[in-house]
Amino acid sequence: MTMDLCEALKSATKEAHERAENTQFMRNFQNSQISLEHFKLLLESLYCIYVALEEEMERNREHSALSALYFPGELHRVSALEADLQYLHGEGWREALRCPPATSEYVRRLRHVGSEQPELLGAHAYTRYMGDLSGGQVLRKLAQKALGLPASGRGTAFFTFPNISSSNGFKQLYRSRLDSLELSQQTRLQILDEANRAFQLNVEVFEELQRLGSKPQDNGAVVNSSTVGDLSEALKKATRVSHERAENTDFMSNFQKGQVTLEQFKLLLESLYCIYVALEEEMERNREHSALSALYFPGELHRVSALEADLQYLHGEGWREALRCPPATSEYVRRLRHVGSEQPELLGAHAYTRYMGDLSGGQVLRKLAQKALGLPASGRGTAFFTFPNISSSNGFKQLYRSRLDSLELSQQTRLQILDEANRAFQLNVEVFEELQRLGSKPQDNGAVVNSSTVGDLSEALKKATRVSHERAENTDFMSNFQKGQVTLEQ
């Protein structure tokens, strides 16, 4: 029997949930160490987020995956946030409203989901409303104590739900509604992914609010490595955790063990092609930008032509017609196009994340792919992993890092680059997780299931084939082979 959706959500998002709760911003809040500026920024960001979420829920309220979760009278937060912001800022609160970059990205995701995949809005509603219901009363009291806000609730209306008499009772009702949804297995998995994305978006919002509310002394002053630490070192430290998450996805763990199928390998190269076309076109378009010109090495780094050669080898002349760009890859591409158009100084974060990773691990992955898939040692099918115009990978990485460190950037831009590099690693995580699923060819073909109708396919396969698996392993032939007792003829 499949796990209930609400239980699956709880299990699947446990780590992401803990990361959100353990951000410096939330730890400080829970310790009553929150400034008025931090609190205002929090409510302003929440206002931007809830306007988007509640407008999209309203617009899609008849959707089969949402109608059971639509509780505007009980849950909606926008009017409470408006009252709080008016109390804290006065009548001109709308003019004072700020929507920082990480919050804007959260809003963009909500608008995209509402327009393109409304069935995933439930993941965002679950993440936000259940969290608000669980911790709201505690946070309200902490804010009142830390900031001297009135016990009447003025300034903290966001944290109260006057139309819900029992938080636990309502959460139980909401979870039962979630579990009753009839969803395809594919949609169910997408909802779990989207809930993790929602928590990650919250992490990025909290991290940004912590910096903004702390009012760093730099307000646009130009810095370089002679006045602050090296940017390359800061990138390495800031992305350590997200880098490890990307390397430890099932897809990359399997690849590093030589466990990659031809289908997975093709999907990987197709996704990389979509990503690099966007990255390299945007780098080309912005090559004169002061934050990018020193990082522009088309002859040494560009990957598109190598990927085209690999895809032609693997698919044949009609490879462009066979090209797939799955949803997580498309989201990565959209981010690259947005950054290239709106904030080109952040493209360096994506170039650093991708190219330095390719240079560091390319030769190992090329050999693993050749061995696992029987690809030729000549390099056909694995050109992506080689850099013929770079004689020394280590030497070039040292040059690239020195170019990064020489950039003259405002402290704000520097912090945004660190954030964007983490976002890039998170986008890679989502691509790898999706490729793992797609390349494994799940058996579900759109049949509608819910938590009471099917069990996990992987567990069912393991149980159903246990005896036959053991018989195959214990044949005389395989037993002898495992002991090294095999003749050339055999």
Short mmCIF file of C-alpha atoms in Angstrom, two decimals:
data_model
loop_
_atom_site.label_atom_id
_atom_site.label_comp_id
_atom_site.label_asym_id
_atom_site.label_seq_id
_atom_site.Cartn_x
_atom_site.Cartn_y
_atom_site.Cartn_z
CA MET A 1 0.00 0.00 0.00
CA THR A 2 1.33 3.43 -0.94
CA MET A 3 2.10 5.82 1.89
CA ASP A 4 -0.54 8.52 2.43
CA LEU A 5 0.32 11.67 0.51
CA CYS A 6 0.54 13.82 3.65
CA GLU A 7 2.85 11.24 5.25
CA ALA A 8 4.92 11.06 2.07
CA LEU A 9 5.16 14.86 2.07
CA LYS A 10 6.30 14.88 5.69
CA SER A 11 8.92 12.20 5.00
CA ALA A 12 10.13 13.62 1.68
CA THR A 13 10.53 17.17 3.02
CA LYS A 14 11.99 16.38 6.44
CA GLU A 15 15.53 17.52 5.61
CA ALA A 16 14.40 20.57 3.63
CA HIS A 17 12.02 21.51 6.44
CA GLU A 18 14.83 21.27 8.98
CA ARG A 19 17.07 23.44 6.81
CA ALA A 20 14.39 26.14 6.71
CA GLU A 21 13.88 26.00 10.47
CA ASN A 22 17.61 26.11 11.12
CA THR A 23 18.43 29.17 9.05
CA GLN A 24 20.03 31.93 11.11
CA PHE A 25 16.93 34.05 10.60
CA MET A 26 14.52 31.50 12.04
CA ARG A 27 16.86 30.47 14.86
CA ASN A 28 17.14 34.11 15.90
CA PHE A 29 13.36 34.52 15.73
CA GLN A 30 12.83 31.43 17.88
CA ASN A 31 15.29 32.88 20.41
CA SER A 32 13.37 36.20 20.44
CA GLN A 33 16.38 37.83 18.76
CA ILE A 34 14.57 39.63 15.97
CA SER A 35 14.84 43.31 15.13
CA LEU A 36 11.94 45.45 13.98
CA GLU A 37 13.63 45.78 10.59
CA HIS A 38 13.86 41.99 10.24
CA PHE A 39 10.22 41.63 11.26
CA LYS A 40 9.02 44.24 8.74
CA LEU A 41 11.05 42.60 5.97
CA LEU A 42 9.56 39.21 6.87
CA LEU A 43 5.97 40.46 6.68
CA GLU A 44 6.65 42.32 3.43
CA SER A 45 8.10 39.19 1.83
CA LEU A 46 5.23 37.07 3.12
CA TYR A 47 2.77 39.57 1.68
CA CYS A 48 4.33 39.26 -1.79
CA ILE A 49 4.30 35.46 -1.51
CA TYR A 50 0.74 35.12 -0.23
CA VAL A 51 -0.70 37.54 -2.80
CA ALA A 52 0.70 35.25 -5.51
CA LEU A 53 -0.27 31.98 -3.78
CA GLU A 54 -3.82 33.05 -2.97
CA GLU A 55 -4.50 34.62 -6.35
CA GLU A 56 -3.31 31.44 -8.08
CA MET A 57 -5.34 29.23 -5.72
CA GLU A 58 -8.40 31.39 -6.39
CA ARG A 59 -7.88 31.24 -10.15
CA ASN A 60 -7.52 27.43 -10.08
CA ARG A 61 -10.01 26.69 -7.29
CA GLU A 62 -12.06 24.32 -9.50
CA HIS A 63 -9.03 22.18 -10.40
CA SER A 64 -9.50 18.55 -9.33
CA ALA A 65 -6.22 18.57 -7.38
CA LEU A 66 -7.03 21.85 -5.58
CA SER A 67 -10.75 22.21 -4.93
CA ALA A 68 -10.59 20.03 -1.80
CA LEU A 69 -7.72 22.18 -0.44
CA TYR A 70 -9.35 25.55 -1.01
CA PHE A 71 -10.21 27.16 2.34
CA PRO A 72 -10.11 30.93 1.75
CA GLY A 73 -12.10 31.85 4.86
CA GLU A 74 -10.00 29.71 7.17
CA LEU A 75 -6.51 30.07 5.69
CA HIS A 76 -6.01 33.14 3.54
CA ARG A 77 -3.36 35.48 4.93
CA VAL A 78 -3.34 38.54 2.66
CA SER A 79 -5.85 40.67 4.60
CA ALA A 80 -4.08 39.90 7.91
CA LEU A 81 -0.73 40.89 6.39
CA GLU A 82 -2.22 44.13 5.05
CA ALA A 83 -3.43 45.00 8.56
CA ASP A 84 -0.01 44.24 10.05
CA LEU A 85 1.87 46.26 7.46
CA GLN A 86 -0.46 49.21 7.90
CA TYR A 87 0.13 49.09 11.66
CA LEU A 88 3.92 48.90 11.26
CA HIS A 89 4.39 51.35 8.36
CA GLY A 90 1.30 53.53 8.53
CA GLU A 91 -1.13 54.39 5.73
CA GLY A 92 1.68 54.60 3.15
CA TRP A 93 2.73 50.98 3.64
CA ARG A 94 2.24 50.05 -0.01
CA GLU A 95 4.83 52.64 -1.07
CA ALA A 96 7.27 51.23 1.53
CA LEU A 97 6.74 47.61 0.39
CA ARG A 98 9.89 45.72 -0.58
CA CYS A 99 10.05 42.44 -2.49
CA PRO A 100 13.72 41.30 -2.40
CA PRO A 101 15.18 39.07 -5.16
CA ALA A 102 14.71 35.71 -3.38
CA THR A 103 11.10 36.63 -2.59
CA SER A 104 10.56 37.69 -6.21
CA GLU A 105 11.88 34.31 -7.35
CA TYR A 106 9.41 32.57 -5.01
CA VAL A 107 6.61 34.68 -6.49
CA ARG A 108 7.73 33.84 -10.04
CA ARG A 109 7.63 30.14 -9.22
CA LEU A 110 4.11 30.42 -7.82
CA ARG A 111 2.91 32.30 -10.90
CA HIS A 112 4.53 29.75 -13.20
CA VAL A 113 3.02 26.80 -11.36
CA GLY A 114 -0.40 28.45 -11.26
CA SER A 115 -0.26 29.01 -15.00
CA GLU A 116 1.44 25.83 -16.23
CA GLN A 117 1.05 23.12 -13.54
CA PRO A 118 -1.72 24.15 -11.15
CA GLU A 119 -1.88 20.68 -9.62
CA LEU A 120 1.43 21.52 -7.91
CA LEU A 121 0.02 24.54 -6.07
CA GLY A 122 -1.11 22.19 -3.31
CA ALA A 123 2.55 21.57 -2.45
CA HIS A 124 3.02 25.29 -1.80
CA ALA A 125 -0.25 25.60 0.11
CA TYR A 126 0.68 22.62 2.29
CA THR A 127 4.18 23.97 2.96
CA ARG A 128 3.08 27.46 3.91
CA TYR A 129 -0.27 27.02 5.66
CA MET A 130 0.59 23.94 7.69
CA GLY A 131 3.78 25.65 8.87
CA ASP A 132 1.90 28.82 9.79
CA LEU A 133 -0.72 26.86 11.70
CA SER A 134 1.90 24.81 13.55
CA GLY A 135 4.17 27.62 14.68
CA GLY A 136 2.06 30.77 14.41
CA GLN A 137 1.05 31.20 18.05
CA VAL A 138 4.59 30.70 19.31
CA LEU A 139 6.07 33.15 16.79
CA ARG A 140 3.37 35.73 17.58
CA LYS A 141 4.26 35.68 21.27
CA LEU A 142 7.99 35.82 20.50
CA ALA A 143 7.49 38.84 18.22
CA GLN A 144 5.33 40.60 20.80
CA LYS A 145 7.93 40.01 23.49
CA ALA A 146 10.98 40.96 21.39
CA LEU A 147 9.44 44.04 19.77
CA GLY A 148 6.99 45.23 22.40
CA LEU A 149 4.00 44.73 20.10
CA PRO A 150 0.55 44.90 21.73
CA ALA A 151 -1.09 41.81 23.18
CA SER A 152 -4.25 42.83 21.28
CA GLY A 153 -2.62 41.32 18.19
CA ARG A 154 -2.02 44.51 16.23
CA GLY A 155 1.07 43.97 14.09
CA THR A 156 0.90 40.17 14.51
CA ALA A 157 -2.45 39.33 12.88
CA PHE A 158 -0.63 37.16 10.34
CA PHE A 159 0.06 34.55 13.02
CA THR A 160 -3.58 34.08 14.07
CA PHE A 161 -6.38 32.16 12.34
CA PRO A 162 -9.62 33.49 13.87
CA ASN A 163 -11.84 31.21 11.77
CA ILE A 164 -10.09 28.03 12.94
CA SER A 165 -11.13 26.95 16.42
CA SER A 166 -8.64 24.07 16.64
CA SER A 167 -5.34 24.14 14.77
CA ASN A 168 -4.78 20.42 15.27
CA GLY A 169 -8.31 19.58 14.17
CA PHE A 170 -8.01 21.68 11.04
CA LYS A 171 -4.60 20.23 10.16
CA GLN A 172 -6.12 16.77 10.49
CA LEU A 173 -8.94 17.78 8.12
CA TYR A 174 -6.49 19.31 5.63
CA ARG A 175 -4.30 16.20 5.62
CA SER A 176 -7.30 13.95 5.09
CA ARG A 177 -8.26 16.10 2.08
CA LEU A 178 -4.73 15.71 0.71
CA ASP A 179 -4.86 11.95 1.14
CA SER A 180 -8.20 11.75 -0.67
CA LEU A 181 -6.87 13.32 -3.87
CA GLU A 182 -6.88 11.02 -6.89
CA LEU A 183 -3.54 11.62 -8.57
CA SER A 184 -1.38 9.79 -11.07
CA GLN A 185 1.85 8.43 -9.64
CA GLN A 186 3.74 10.94 -11.77
CA THR A 187 1.76 13.88 -10.34
CA ARG A 188 2.27 12.57 -6.82
CA LEU A 189 6.05 12.51 -7.33
CA GLN A 190 5.96 15.99 -8.82
CA ILE A 191 4.09 17.27 -5.76
CA LEU A 192 6.77 15.81 -3.47
CA ASP A 193 9.45 17.52 -5.57
CA GLU A 194 7.55 20.81 -5.55
CA ALA A 195 7.18 20.74 -1.77
CA ASN A 196 10.95 20.38 -1.46
CA ARG A 197 11.37 23.26 -3.89
CA ALA A 198 8.99 25.33 -1.74
CA PHE A 199 11.07 24.73 1.37
CA GLN A 200 14.23 25.62 -0.56
CA LEU A 201 12.62 28.86 -1.72
CA ASN A 202 11.79 29.63 1.91
CA VAL A 203 15.41 28.93 2.91
CA GLU A 204 16.60 31.42 0.30
CA VAL A 205 14.09 34.03 1.47
CA PHE A 206 15.13 33.64 5.12
CA GLU A 207 18.84 33.81 4.28
CA GLU A 208 18.31 36.97 2.27
CA LEU A 209 16.15 38.59 4.97
CA GLN A 210 18.85 37.87 7.54
CA ARG A 211 21.40 39.78 5.48
CA LEU A 212 19.10 42.63 4.52
CA GLY A 213 17.78 43.17 8.03
CA SER A 214 21.28 43.17 9.48
CA LYS A 215 22.02 46.30 7.43
CA PRO A 216 25.55 45.54 6.26
CA GLN A 217 27.72 48.63 6.09
CA ASP A 218 28.34 48.33 2.37
CA ASN A 219 25.66 49.98 0.25
CA GLY A 220 27.16 49.58 -3.19
CA ALA A 221 30.80 50.37 -2.43
CA VAL A 222 33.03 48.57 -4.92
CA VAL A 223 35.18 45.81 -3.42
CA ASN A 224 37.65 43.27 -4.76
CA SER A 225 39.93 40.63 -3.25
CA SER A 226 42.23 43.28 -1.79
CA THR A 227 39.47 44.62 0.45
CA VAL A 228 37.45 41.46 1.23
CA GLY A 229 38.11 37.70 1.00
CA ASP A 230 38.56 36.02 -2.39
CA LEU A 231 35.28 35.48 -4.21
CA SER A 232 36.38 32.03 -5.40
CA GLU A 233 36.99 30.94 -1.81
CA ALA A 234 33.68 32.47 -0.68
CA LEU A 235 31.89 30.56 -3.47
CA LYS A 236 33.52 27.30 -2.43
CA LYS A 237 32.48 27.76 1.21
CA ALA A 238 28.99 29.10 0.51
CA THR A 239 28.09 26.26 -1.86
CA ARG A 240 29.69 23.36 0.02
CA VAL A 241 26.39 21.89 1.25
CA SER A 242 24.45 22.38 -1.98
CA HIS A 243 27.43 21.03 -3.97
CA GLU A 244 27.42 17.87 -1.85
CA ARG A 245 23.67 17.48 -2.36
CA ALA A 246 24.15 17.60 -6.12
CA GLU A 247 26.97 15.04 -6.02
CA ASN A 248 24.97 12.71 -3.76
CA THR A 249 21.79 12.49 -5.81
CA ASP A 250 20.99 8.93 -6.83
CA PHE A 251 21.72 9.82 -10.45
CA MET A 252 25.26 11.08 -9.78
CA SER A 253 26.01 8.43 -7.15
CA ASN A 254 25.07 5.72 -9.65
CA PHE A 255 27.07 7.39 -12.43
CA GLN A 256 30.16 7.53 -10.21
CA LYS A 257 29.78 3.78 -9.63
CA GLY A 258 29.53 3.15 -13.38
CA GLN A 259 25.82 2.37 -13.01
CA VAL A 260 24.34 4.45 -15.83
CA THR A 261 22.07 3.23 -18.61
CA LEU A 262 22.25 4.41 -22.20
CA GLU A 263 18.82 6.03 -21.79
CA GLN A 264 19.97 7.95 -18.71
CA PHE A 265 23.14 9.02 -20.48
CA LYS A 266 21.22 10.29 -23.49
CA LEU A 267 18.82 12.18 -21.24
CA LEU A 268 21.76 13.73 -19.38
CA LEU A 269 23.40 14.98 -22.57
CA GLU A 270 20.09 16.29 -23.93
CA SER A 271 19.45 18.24 -20.71
CA LEU A 272 23.01 19.57 -20.69
CA TYR A 273 22.59 20.67 -24.28
CA CYS A 274 19.48 22.71 -23.40
CA ILE A 275 21.30 24.23 -20.40
CA TYR A 276 24.52 25.08 -22.23
CA VAL A 277 22.77 26.60 -25.23
CA ALA A 278 21.09 29.04 -22.82
CA LEU A 279 24.20 29.68 -20.71
CA GLU A 280 26.53 30.23 -23.65
CA GLU A 281 24.10 32.38 -25.60
CA GLU A 282 23.59 34.59 -22.54
CA MET A 283 27.35 34.76 -21.85
CA GLU A 284 27.92 35.71 -25.48
CA ARG A 285 25.22 38.38 -25.38
CA ASN A 286 26.67 39.88 -22.19
CA ARG A 287 30.36 39.29 -22.89
CA GLU A 288 31.23 42.99 -22.52
CA HIS A 289 29.64 43.24 -19.06
CA SER A 290 32.16 44.31 -16.40
CA ALA A 291 31.34 41.29 -14.23
CA LEU A 292 31.63 38.80 -17.12
CA SER A 293 34.26 39.90 -19.65
CA ALA A 294 37.10 38.45 -17.54
CA LEU A 295 35.25 35.10 -17.34
CA TYR A 296 34.49 34.77 -21.05
CA PHE A 297 36.52 31.87 -22.50
CA PRO A 298 34.47 30.54 -25.44
CA GLY A 299 37.36 28.69 -27.10
CA GLU A 300 38.42 26.95 -23.92
CA LEU A 301 35.10 26.26 -22.18
CA HIS A 302 32.08 26.27 -24.48
CA ARG A 303 30.31 22.92 -24.57
CA VAL A 304 27.54 23.24 -27.15
CA SER A 305 29.50 21.98 -30.17
CA ALA A 306 30.83 19.00 -28.19
CA LEU A 307 27.30 18.12 -27.06
CA GLU A 308 26.02 18.38 -30.62
CA ALA A 309 28.69 15.90 -31.73
CA ASP A 310 27.80 13.51 -28.88
CA LEU A 311 24.08 13.67 -29.58
CA GLN A 312 24.60 13.09 -33.28
CA TYR A 313 26.72 10.03 -32.48
CA LEU A 314 24.13 8.62 -30.05
CA HIS A 315 20.93 9.49 -31.95
CA GLY A 316 22.08 9.83 -35.56
CA GLU A 317 21.47 12.71 -37.95
CA GLY A 318 17.94 13.26 -36.65
CA TRP A 319 19.11 14.02 -33.11
CA ARG A 320 17.46 17.45 -33.03
CA GLU A 321 14.05 15.86 -33.57
CA ALA A 322 14.73 13.41 -30.73
CA LEU A 323 15.85 16.15 -28.32
CA ARG A 324 14.01 16.26 -24.98
CA CYS A 325 14.07 19.11 -22.47
CA PRO A 326 12.27 17.84 -19.31
CA PRO A 327 10.49 20.25 -16.90
CA ALA A 328 13.36 20.63 -14.38
CA THR A 329 15.77 21.33 -17.24
CA SER A 330 13.33 23.85 -18.71
CA GLU A 331 13.19 25.58 -15.32
CA TYR A 332 17.00 25.80 -15.28
CA VAL A 333 16.93 27.28 -18.80
CA ARG A 334 14.29 29.82 -17.76
CA ARG A 335 16.46 30.92 -14.85
CA LEU A 336 19.49 31.38 -17.14
CA ARG A 337 17.44 33.43 -19.61
CA HIS A 338 16.01 35.56 -16.81
CA VAL A 339 19.43 36.23 -15.29
CA GLY A 340 20.96 36.99 -18.68
CA SER A 341 18.22 39.49 -19.38
CA GLU A 342 17.67 41.06 -15.94
CA GLN A 343 20.81 40.46 -13.83
CA PRO A 344 23.69 39.47 -16.14
CA GLU A 345 26.25 39.99 -13.36
CA LEU A 346 24.91 36.76 -11.83
CA LEU A 347 25.70 34.64 -14.91
CA GLY A 348 29.21 34.17 -13.51
CA ALA A 349 27.72 32.09 -10.70
CA HIS A 350 26.23 29.68 -13.25
CA ALA A 351 29.42 29.62 -15.35
CA TYR A 352 31.50 28.89 -12.25
CA THR A 353 29.14 26.13 -11.07
CA ARG A 354 28.98 24.33 -14.40
CA TYR A 355 32.41 24.77 -15.97
CA MET A 356 34.50 24.23 -12.84
CA GLY A 357 32.50 21.08 -12.11
CA ASP A 358 32.94 19.81 -15.66
CA LEU A 359 36.68 20.48 -15.55
CA SER A 360 37.05 18.78 -12.16
CA GLY A 361 35.13 15.58 -12.86
CA GLY A 362 34.96 15.33 -16.64
CA GLN A 363 37.75 12.85 -17.27
CA VAL A 364 36.52 10.46 -14.58
CA LEU A 365 32.92 10.57 -15.83
CA ARG A 366 34.06 10.10 -19.44
CA LYS A 367 35.91 6.88 -18.53
CA LEU A 368 32.98 5.64 -16.45
CA ALA A 369 30.56 6.22 -19.33
CA GLN A 370 32.87 4.53 -21.82
CA LYS A 371 33.21 1.49 -19.58
CA ALA A 372 29.54 1.24 -18.60
CA LEU A 373 28.12 1.81 -22.09
CA GLY A 374 30.88 0.42 -24.32
CA LEU A 375 31.53 3.80 -25.93
CA PRO A 376 34.70 4.11 -28.02
CA ALA A 377 37.99 5.19 -26.46
CA SER A 378 38.33 7.65 -29.38
CA GLY A 379 35.94 9.91 -27.46
CA ARG A 380 32.95 9.66 -29.79
CA GLY A 381 29.82 10.07 -27.66
CA THR A 382 31.79 11.54 -24.74
CA ALA A 383 33.24 14.72 -26.27
CA PHE A 384 31.36 16.79 -23.69
CA PHE A 385 33.75 15.63 -20.98
CA THR A 386 36.95 16.73 -22.76
CA PHE A 387 38.42 20.22 -23.14
CA PRO A 388 40.89 19.96 -26.05
CA ASN A 389 41.91 23.63 -25.82
CA ILE A 390 42.91 23.38 -22.14
CA SER A 391 46.28 21.74 -21.61
CA SER A 392 46.06 21.70 -17.81
CA SER A 393 42.73 21.53 -16.01
CA ASN A 394 44.27 22.59 -12.70
CA GLY A 395 46.16 25.44 -14.30
CA PHE A 396 43.06 26.73 -16.06
CA LYS A 397 40.94 26.48 -12.89
CA GLN A 398 43.58 28.53 -11.10
CA LEU A 399 43.42 31.17 -13.86
CA TYR A 400 39.60 31.22 -13.76
CA ARG A 401 39.53 31.65 -9.99
CA SER A 402 42.04 34.47 -10.17
CA ARG A 403 39.80 36.20 -12.74
CA LEU A 404 36.86 35.78 -10.37
CA ASP A 405 38.86 37.25 -7.50
CA SER A 406 39.86 40.26 -9.59
CA LEU A 407 36.27 41.35 -10.27
CA GLU A 408 35.28 44.69 -8.77
CA LEU A 409 31.80 44.15 -7.36
CA SER A 410 29.59 45.81 -4.80
CA GLN A 411 29.13 43.81 -1.63
CA GLN A 412 25.45 43.39 -2.53
CA THR A 413 26.34 41.92 -5.94
CA ARG A 414 28.89 39.64 -4.32
CA LEU A 415 26.25 38.29 -1.93
CA GLN A 416 23.80 37.84 -4.81
CA ILE A 417 26.43 35.82 -6.71
CA LEU A 418 26.85 33.52 -3.71
CA ASP A 419 23.06 33.07 -3.55
CA GLU A 420 22.87 32.43 -7.29
CA ALA A 421 25.59 29.77 -7.14
CA ASN A 422 23.56 27.93 -4.49
CA ARG A 423 20.49 28.29 -6.68
CA ALA A 424 22.47 26.83 -9.59
CA PHE A 425 23.42 23.76 -7.55
CA GLN A 426 19.78 23.35 -6.47
CA LEU A 427 18.67 23.52 -10.11
CA ASN A 428 21.21 20.79 -10.91
CA VAL A 429 19.86 18.67 -8.05
CA GLU A 430 16.36 18.94 -9.51
CA VAL A 431 17.61 18.06 -13.00
CA PHE A 432 19.47 14.98 -11.72
CA GLU A 433 16.50 13.79 -9.65
CA GLU A 434 14.22 14.11 -12.66
CA LEU A 435 16.67 12.32 -14.98
CA GLN A 436 16.90 9.45 -12.51
CA ARG A 437 13.13 8.99 -12.65
CA LEU A 438 12.80 9.46 -16.40
CA GLY A 439 15.72 7.18 -17.25
CA SER A 440 14.35 4.44 -15.01
CA LYS A 441 11.15 4.29 -17.10
CA PRO A 442 8.51 3.89 -14.36
CA GLN A 443 5.63 1.61 -15.27
CA ASP A 444 2.88 4.15 -14.55
CA ASN A 445 1.28 5.31 -17.81
CA GLY A 446 -1.08 7.89 -16.40
CA ALA A 447 -3.41 5.51 -14.57
CA VAL A 448 -5.03 7.31 -11.68
CA VAL A 449 -3.96 6.03 -8.27
CA ASN A 450 -4.20 7.22 -4.71
CA SER A 451 -2.67 6.11 -1.45
CA SER A 452 -5.06 3.20 -1.05
CA THR A 453 -4.63 1.56 -4.46
CA VAL A 454 -0.96 0.76 -5.13
CA GLY A 455 2.27 -0.03 -3.34
CA ASP A 456 5.79 1.10 -4.20
CA LEU A 457 6.85 -0.47 -7.51
CA SER A 458 10.51 -0.80 -6.46
CA GLU A 459 9.52 -2.73 -3.32
CA ALA A 460 7.06 -4.87 -5.28
CA LEU A 461 9.75 -5.75 -7.86
CA LYS A 462 12.20 -6.65 -5.11
CA LYS A 463 9.71 -8.97 -3.39
CA ALA A 464 8.24 -10.47 -6.55
CA THR A 465 11.63 -11.38 -8.06
CA ARG A 466 13.47 -12.45 -4.90
CA VAL A 467 13.25 -16.17 -5.54
CA SER A 468 13.98 -15.98 -9.28
CA HIS A 469 16.85 -13.56 -8.59
CA GLU A 470 18.40 -16.04 -6.15
CA ARG A 471 17.93 -18.90 -8.65
CA ALA A 472 19.79 -16.91 -11.32
CA GLU A 473 22.64 -16.06 -8.94
CA ASN A 474 22.93 -19.66 -7.69
CA THR A 475 23.14 -21.47 -11.02
CA ASP A 476 26.33 -23.52 -11.32
CA PHE A 477 27.55 -21.23 -14.09
CA MET A 478 27.27 -18.02 -12.00
CA SER A 479 28.53 -19.70 -8.82
CA ASN A 480 31.64 -20.87 -10.69
CA PHE A 481 32.06 -17.45 -12.35
CA GLN A 482 31.94 -15.73 -8.94
CA LYS A 483 34.70 -18.08 -7.76
CA GLY A 484 36.83 -17.26 -10.79
CA GLN A 485 36.22 -20.72 -12.26
CA VAL A 486 35.33 -19.83 -15.85
CA THR A 487 36.93 -21.04 -19.05
CA LEU A 488 37.63 -18.90 -22.11
CA GLU A 489 35.02 -20.91 -24.06
CA GLN A 490 32.38 -20.25 -21.36
#
